[in-house]
PDB file of C-alpha atoms in Angstrom:
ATOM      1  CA  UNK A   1      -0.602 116.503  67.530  1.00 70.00           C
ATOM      2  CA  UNK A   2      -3.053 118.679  69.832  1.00 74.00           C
ATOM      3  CA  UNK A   3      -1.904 122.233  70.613  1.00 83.00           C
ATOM      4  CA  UNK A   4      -0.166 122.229  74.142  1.00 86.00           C
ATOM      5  CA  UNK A   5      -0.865 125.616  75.728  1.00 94.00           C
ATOM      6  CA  UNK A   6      -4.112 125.150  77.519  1.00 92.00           C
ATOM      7  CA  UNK A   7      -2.325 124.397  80.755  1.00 91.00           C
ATOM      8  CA  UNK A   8      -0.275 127.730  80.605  1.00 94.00           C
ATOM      9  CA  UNK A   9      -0.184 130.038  82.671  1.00 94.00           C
ATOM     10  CA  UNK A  10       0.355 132.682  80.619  1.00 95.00           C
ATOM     11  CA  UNK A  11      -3.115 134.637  79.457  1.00 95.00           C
ATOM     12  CA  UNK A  12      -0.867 135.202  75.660  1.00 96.00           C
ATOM     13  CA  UNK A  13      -0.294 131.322  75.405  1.00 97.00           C
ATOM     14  CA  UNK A  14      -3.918 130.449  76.388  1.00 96.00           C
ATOM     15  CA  UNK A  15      -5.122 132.248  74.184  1.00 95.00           C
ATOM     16  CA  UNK A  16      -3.369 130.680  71.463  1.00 96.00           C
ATOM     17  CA  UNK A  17      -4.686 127.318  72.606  1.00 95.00           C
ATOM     18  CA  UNK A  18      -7.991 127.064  70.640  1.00 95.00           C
ATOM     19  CA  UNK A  19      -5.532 127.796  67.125  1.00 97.00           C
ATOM     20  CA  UNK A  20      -5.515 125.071  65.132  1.00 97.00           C
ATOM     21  CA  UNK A  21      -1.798 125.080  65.030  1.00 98.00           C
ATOM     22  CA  UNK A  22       0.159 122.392  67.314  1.00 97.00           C
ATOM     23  CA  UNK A  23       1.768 124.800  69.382  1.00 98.00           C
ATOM     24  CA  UNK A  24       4.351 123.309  71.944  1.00 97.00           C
ATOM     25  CA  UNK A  25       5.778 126.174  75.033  1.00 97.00           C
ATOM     26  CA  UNK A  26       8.961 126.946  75.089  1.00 97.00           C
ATOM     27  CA  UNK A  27      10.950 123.753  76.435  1.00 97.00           C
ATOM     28  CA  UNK A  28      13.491 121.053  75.251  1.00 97.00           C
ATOM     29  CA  UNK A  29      10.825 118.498  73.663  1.00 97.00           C
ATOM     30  CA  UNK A  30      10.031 120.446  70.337  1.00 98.00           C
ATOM     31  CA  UNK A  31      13.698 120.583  69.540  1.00 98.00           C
ATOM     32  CA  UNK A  32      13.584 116.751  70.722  1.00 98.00           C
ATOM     33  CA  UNK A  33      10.978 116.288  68.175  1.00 98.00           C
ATOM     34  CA  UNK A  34      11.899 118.483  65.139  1.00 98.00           C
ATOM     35  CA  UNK A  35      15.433 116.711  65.814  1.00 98.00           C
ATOM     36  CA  UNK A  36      13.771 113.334  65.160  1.00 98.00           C
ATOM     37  CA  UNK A  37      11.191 114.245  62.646  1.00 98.00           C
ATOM     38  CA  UNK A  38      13.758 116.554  60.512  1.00 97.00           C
ATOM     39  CA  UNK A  39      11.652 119.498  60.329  1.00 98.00           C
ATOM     40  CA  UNK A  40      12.765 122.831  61.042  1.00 98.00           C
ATOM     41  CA  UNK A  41      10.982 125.176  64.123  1.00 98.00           C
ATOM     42  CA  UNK A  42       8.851 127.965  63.642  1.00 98.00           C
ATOM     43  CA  UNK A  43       9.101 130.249  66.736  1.00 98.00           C
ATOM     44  CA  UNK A  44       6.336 132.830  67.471  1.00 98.00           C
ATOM     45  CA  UNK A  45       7.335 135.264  70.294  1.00 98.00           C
ATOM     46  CA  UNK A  46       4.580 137.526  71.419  1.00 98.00           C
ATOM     47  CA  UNK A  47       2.883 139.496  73.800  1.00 97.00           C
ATOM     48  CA  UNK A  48      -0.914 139.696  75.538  1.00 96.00           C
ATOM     49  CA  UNK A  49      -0.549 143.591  74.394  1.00 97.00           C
ATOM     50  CA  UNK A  50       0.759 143.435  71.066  1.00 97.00           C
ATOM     51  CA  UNK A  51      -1.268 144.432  68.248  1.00 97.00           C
ATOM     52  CA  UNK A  52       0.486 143.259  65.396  1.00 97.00           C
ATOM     53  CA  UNK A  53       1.005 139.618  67.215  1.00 97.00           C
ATOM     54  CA  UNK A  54      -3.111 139.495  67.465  1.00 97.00           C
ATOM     55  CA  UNK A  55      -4.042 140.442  63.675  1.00 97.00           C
ATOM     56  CA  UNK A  56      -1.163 137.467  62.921  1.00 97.00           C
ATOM     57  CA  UNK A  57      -2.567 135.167  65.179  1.00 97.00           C
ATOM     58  CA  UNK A  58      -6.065 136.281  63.625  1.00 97.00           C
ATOM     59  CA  UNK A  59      -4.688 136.411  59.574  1.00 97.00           C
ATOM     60  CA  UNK A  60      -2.293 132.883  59.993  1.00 97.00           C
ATOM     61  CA  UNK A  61      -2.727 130.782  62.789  1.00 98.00           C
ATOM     62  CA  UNK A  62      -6.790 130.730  63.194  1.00 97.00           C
ATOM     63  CA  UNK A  63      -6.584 130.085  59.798  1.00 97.00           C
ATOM     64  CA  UNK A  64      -7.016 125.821  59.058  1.00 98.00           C
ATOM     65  CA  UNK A  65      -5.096 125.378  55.630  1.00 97.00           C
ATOM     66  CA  UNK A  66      -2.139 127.647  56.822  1.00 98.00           C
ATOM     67  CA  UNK A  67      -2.461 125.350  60.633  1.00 98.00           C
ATOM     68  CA  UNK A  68      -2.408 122.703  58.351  1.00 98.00           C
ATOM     69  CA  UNK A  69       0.781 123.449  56.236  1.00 98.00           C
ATOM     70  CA  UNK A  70       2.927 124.708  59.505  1.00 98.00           C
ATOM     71  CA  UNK A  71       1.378 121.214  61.749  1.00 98.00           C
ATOM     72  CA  UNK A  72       3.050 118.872  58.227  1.00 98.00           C
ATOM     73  CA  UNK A  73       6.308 121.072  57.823  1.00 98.00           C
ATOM     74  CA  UNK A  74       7.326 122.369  60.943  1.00 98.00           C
ATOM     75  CA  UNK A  75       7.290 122.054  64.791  1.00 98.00           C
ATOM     76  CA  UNK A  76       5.590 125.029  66.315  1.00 98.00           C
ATOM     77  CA  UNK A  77       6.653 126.476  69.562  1.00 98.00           C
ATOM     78  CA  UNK A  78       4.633 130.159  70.608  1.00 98.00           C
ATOM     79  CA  UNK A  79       6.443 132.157  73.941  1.00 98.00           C
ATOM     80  CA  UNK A  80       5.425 134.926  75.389  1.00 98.00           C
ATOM     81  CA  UNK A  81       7.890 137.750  75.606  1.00 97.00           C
ATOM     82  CA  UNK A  82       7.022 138.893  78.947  1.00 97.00           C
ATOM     83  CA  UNK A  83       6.762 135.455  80.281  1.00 96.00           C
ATOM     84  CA  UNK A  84      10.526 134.539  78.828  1.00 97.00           C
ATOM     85  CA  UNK A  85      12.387 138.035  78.230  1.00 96.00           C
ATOM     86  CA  UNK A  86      15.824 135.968  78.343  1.00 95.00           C
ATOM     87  CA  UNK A  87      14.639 133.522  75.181  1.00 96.00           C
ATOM     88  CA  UNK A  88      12.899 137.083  73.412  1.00 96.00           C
ATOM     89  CA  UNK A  89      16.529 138.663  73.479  1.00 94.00           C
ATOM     90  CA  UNK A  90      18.404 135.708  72.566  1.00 93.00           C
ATOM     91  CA  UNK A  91      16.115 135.489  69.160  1.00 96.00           C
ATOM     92  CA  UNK A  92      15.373 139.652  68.798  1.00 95.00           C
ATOM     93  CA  UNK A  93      19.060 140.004  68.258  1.00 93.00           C
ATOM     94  CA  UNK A  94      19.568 136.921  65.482  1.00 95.00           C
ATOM     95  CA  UNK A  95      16.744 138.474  63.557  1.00 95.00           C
ATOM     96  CA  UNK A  96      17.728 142.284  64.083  1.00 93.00           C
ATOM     97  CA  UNK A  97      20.551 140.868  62.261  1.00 91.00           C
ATOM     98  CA  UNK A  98      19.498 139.560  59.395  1.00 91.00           C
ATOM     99  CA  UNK A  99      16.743 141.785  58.517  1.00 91.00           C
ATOM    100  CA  UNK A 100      18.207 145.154  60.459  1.00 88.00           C
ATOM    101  CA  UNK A 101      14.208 145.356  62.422  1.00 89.00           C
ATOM    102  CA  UNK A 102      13.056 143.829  65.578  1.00 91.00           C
ATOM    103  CA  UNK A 103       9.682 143.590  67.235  1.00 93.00           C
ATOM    104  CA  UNK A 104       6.425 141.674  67.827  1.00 96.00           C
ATOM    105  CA  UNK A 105       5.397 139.373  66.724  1.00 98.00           C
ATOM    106  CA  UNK A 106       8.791 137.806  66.660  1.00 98.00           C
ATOM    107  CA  UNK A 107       8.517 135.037  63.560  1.00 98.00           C
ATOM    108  CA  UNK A 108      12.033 132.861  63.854  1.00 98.00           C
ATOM    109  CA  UNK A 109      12.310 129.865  61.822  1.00 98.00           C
ATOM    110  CA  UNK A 110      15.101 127.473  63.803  1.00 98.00           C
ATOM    111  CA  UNK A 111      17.264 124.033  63.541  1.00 97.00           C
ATOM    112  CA  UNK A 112      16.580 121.430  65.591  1.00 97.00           C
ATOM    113  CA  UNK A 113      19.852 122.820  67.837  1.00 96.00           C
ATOM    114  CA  UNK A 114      17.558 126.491  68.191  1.00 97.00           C
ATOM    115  CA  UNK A 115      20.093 128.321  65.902  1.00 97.00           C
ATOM    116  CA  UNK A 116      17.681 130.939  63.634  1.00 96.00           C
ATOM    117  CA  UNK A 117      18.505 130.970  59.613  1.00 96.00           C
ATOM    118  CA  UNK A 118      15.681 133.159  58.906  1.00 97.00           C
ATOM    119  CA  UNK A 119      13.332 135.100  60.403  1.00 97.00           C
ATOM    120  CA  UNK A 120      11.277 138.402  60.414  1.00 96.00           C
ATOM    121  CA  UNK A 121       8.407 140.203  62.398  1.00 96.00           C
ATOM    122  CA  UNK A 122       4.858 140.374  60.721  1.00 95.00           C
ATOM    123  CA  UNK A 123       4.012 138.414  57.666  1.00 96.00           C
ATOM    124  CA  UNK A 124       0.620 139.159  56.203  1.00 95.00           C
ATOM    125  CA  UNK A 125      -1.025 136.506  54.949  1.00 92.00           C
ATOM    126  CA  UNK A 126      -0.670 138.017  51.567  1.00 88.00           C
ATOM    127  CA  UNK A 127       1.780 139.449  50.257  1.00 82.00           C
ATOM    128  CA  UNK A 128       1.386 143.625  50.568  1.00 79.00           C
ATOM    129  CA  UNK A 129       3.201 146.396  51.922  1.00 78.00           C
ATOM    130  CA  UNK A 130       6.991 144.870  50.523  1.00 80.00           C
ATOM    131  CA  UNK A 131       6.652 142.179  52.719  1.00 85.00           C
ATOM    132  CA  UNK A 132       5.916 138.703  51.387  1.00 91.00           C
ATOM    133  CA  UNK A 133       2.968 136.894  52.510  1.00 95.00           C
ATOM    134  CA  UNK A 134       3.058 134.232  55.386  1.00 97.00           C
ATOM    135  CA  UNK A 135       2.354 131.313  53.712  1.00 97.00           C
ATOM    136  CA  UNK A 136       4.949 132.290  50.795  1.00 96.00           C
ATOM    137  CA  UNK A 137       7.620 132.216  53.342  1.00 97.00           C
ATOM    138  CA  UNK A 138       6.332 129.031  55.083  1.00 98.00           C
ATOM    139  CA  UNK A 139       6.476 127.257  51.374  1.00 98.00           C
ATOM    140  CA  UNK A 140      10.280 128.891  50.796  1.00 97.00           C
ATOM    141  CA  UNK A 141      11.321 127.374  54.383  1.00 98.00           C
ATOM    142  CA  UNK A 142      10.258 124.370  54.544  1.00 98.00           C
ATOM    143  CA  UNK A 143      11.810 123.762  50.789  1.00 98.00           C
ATOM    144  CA  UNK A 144      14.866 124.969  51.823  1.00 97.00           C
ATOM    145  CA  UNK A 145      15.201 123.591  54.585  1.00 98.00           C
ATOM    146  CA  UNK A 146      14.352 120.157  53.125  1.00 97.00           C
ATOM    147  CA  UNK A 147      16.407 120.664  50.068  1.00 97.00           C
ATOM    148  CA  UNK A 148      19.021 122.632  50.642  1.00 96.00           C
ATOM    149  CA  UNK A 149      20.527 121.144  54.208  1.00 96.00           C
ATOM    150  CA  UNK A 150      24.219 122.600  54.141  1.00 96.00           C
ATOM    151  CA  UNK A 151      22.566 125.818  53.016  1.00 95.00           C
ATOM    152  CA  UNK A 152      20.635 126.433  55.960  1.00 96.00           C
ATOM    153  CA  UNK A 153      23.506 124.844  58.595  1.00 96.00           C
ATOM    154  CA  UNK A 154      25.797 127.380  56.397  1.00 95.00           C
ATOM    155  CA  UNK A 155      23.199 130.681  57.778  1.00 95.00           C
ATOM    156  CA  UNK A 156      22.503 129.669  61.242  1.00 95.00           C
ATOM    157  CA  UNK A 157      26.197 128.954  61.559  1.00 94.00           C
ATOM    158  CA  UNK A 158      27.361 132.243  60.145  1.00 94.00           C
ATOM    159  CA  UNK A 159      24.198 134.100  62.234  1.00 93.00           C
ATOM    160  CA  UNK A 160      25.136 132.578  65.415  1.00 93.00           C
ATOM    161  CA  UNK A 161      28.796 133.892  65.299  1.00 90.00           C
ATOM    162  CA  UNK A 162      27.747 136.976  63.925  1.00 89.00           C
ATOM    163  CA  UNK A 163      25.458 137.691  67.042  1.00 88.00           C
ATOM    164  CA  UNK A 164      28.205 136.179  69.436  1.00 86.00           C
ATOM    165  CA  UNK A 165      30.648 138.201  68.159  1.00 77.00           C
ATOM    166  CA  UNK A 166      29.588 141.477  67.609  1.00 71.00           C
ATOM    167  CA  UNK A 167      26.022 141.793  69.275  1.00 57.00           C
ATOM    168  CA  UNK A 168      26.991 141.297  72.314  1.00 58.00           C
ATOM    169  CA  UNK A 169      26.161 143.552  74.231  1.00 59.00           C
ATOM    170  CA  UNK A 170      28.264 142.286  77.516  1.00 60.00           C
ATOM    171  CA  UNK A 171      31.380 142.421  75.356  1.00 62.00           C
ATOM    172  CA  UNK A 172      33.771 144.709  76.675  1.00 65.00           C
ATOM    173  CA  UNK A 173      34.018 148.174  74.464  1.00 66.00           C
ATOM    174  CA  UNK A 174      36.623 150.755  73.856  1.00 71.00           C
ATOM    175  CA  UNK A 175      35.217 154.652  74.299  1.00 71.00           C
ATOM    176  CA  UNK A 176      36.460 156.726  71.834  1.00 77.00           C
ATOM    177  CA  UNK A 177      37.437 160.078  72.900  1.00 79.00           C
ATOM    178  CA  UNK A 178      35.693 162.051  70.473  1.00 81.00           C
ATOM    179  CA  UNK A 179      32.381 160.058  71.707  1.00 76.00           C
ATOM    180  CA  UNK A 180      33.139 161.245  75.137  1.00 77.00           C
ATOM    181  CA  UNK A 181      34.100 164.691  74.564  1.00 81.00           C
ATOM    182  CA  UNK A 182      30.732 165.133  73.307  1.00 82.00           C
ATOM    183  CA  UNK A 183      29.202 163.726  75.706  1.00 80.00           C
ATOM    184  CA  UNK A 184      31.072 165.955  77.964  1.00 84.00           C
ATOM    185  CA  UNK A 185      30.101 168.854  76.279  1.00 84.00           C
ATOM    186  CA  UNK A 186      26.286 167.905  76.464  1.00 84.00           C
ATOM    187  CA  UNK A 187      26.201 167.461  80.305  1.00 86.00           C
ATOM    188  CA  UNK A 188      28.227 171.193  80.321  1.00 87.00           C
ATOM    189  CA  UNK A 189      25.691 172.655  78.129  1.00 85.00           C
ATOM    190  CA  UNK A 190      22.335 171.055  80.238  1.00 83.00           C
ATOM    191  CA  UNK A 191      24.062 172.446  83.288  1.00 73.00           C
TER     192      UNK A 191
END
């Protein structure tokens, strides 16, 4: 399957397009297919001015045998963040829960239904700095996913009504007094 992001508007996306990685844009047909073909998604959200979303690009997805193991394994859709802020929050939050850290690039790993059950920002490609290395993770998924099915529909179950429920940010709150005395206090004190 050729990568799909030639045609994109997006300067982030077409630059992604020579990668040997399939890529597909954000859009119903990857879930279509990873529905079909029983793979999980790998979702890379980034940005033309993020750093850390180059030297991954550069590290993982230039690279042939790791393009190789995500195009068998996976179905891989790249966004850019500035181009789709609405699908960057919706996936930010799901990670910031499970590993308490959000940011660029944005690695989400997704049922065929979009629900995340595991995810994290930068992976080197080896494994340094406490964090494991990309293709490490890419092995664990896909034999997880493959292997353990009620396991994974267990996490992004329990993820997605974690983030409804208490990440929501449009959920009505309660202010509790002591939080606004001090607030009071601080305009007071600045005036």
């Amino acid at each position: 399957m050729p990568n799909l992001l030639a045609a994109s508007r997006s300067a982030y996306l077409r630059g992604a397009a020579e990668q040997p990685v399939a890529w597909h844009p954000w859009g119903a047909e990857p879930f279509e297919r990873a529905a079909a073909e029983g793979k999980p998604v790998l979702l890379d959200i980034g940005a033309v001015w993020c750093h850390w979303c180059h030297v991954m690009d550069h590290e993982s997805y230039e690279d042939p045998g790791v393009a190789e193991f995500i195009n068998h394994y996976f179905v891989a859709i790249k966004v850019d963040r500035d181009e789709r802020p609405d699908v960057d929050a919706r996936y930010q939050r799901a990670v910031q829960a499970l590993i308490r850290q959000g940011g660029w690039p944005l690695t989400a790993f997704l049922n065929a239904r979009g629900e995340v059950f595991f995810g994290g920002t930068y992976f080197p490609p080896d494994g340094v700095g406490g964090r494991p290395g990309f293709m490490s993770v890419l092995r664990r998924v896909a034999h997880v996913y493959r292997a353990e099915p009620e396991r994974v529909a267990l996490q992004a179950s329990q993820l997605r009504d974690f983030v409804a429920g208490v990440l929501d940010e449009a959920a009505r709150g309660r202010a509790e007094r002591i939080v606004l005395e001090a607030g009071i206090e601080r305009i007071l004190a600045a005036a």
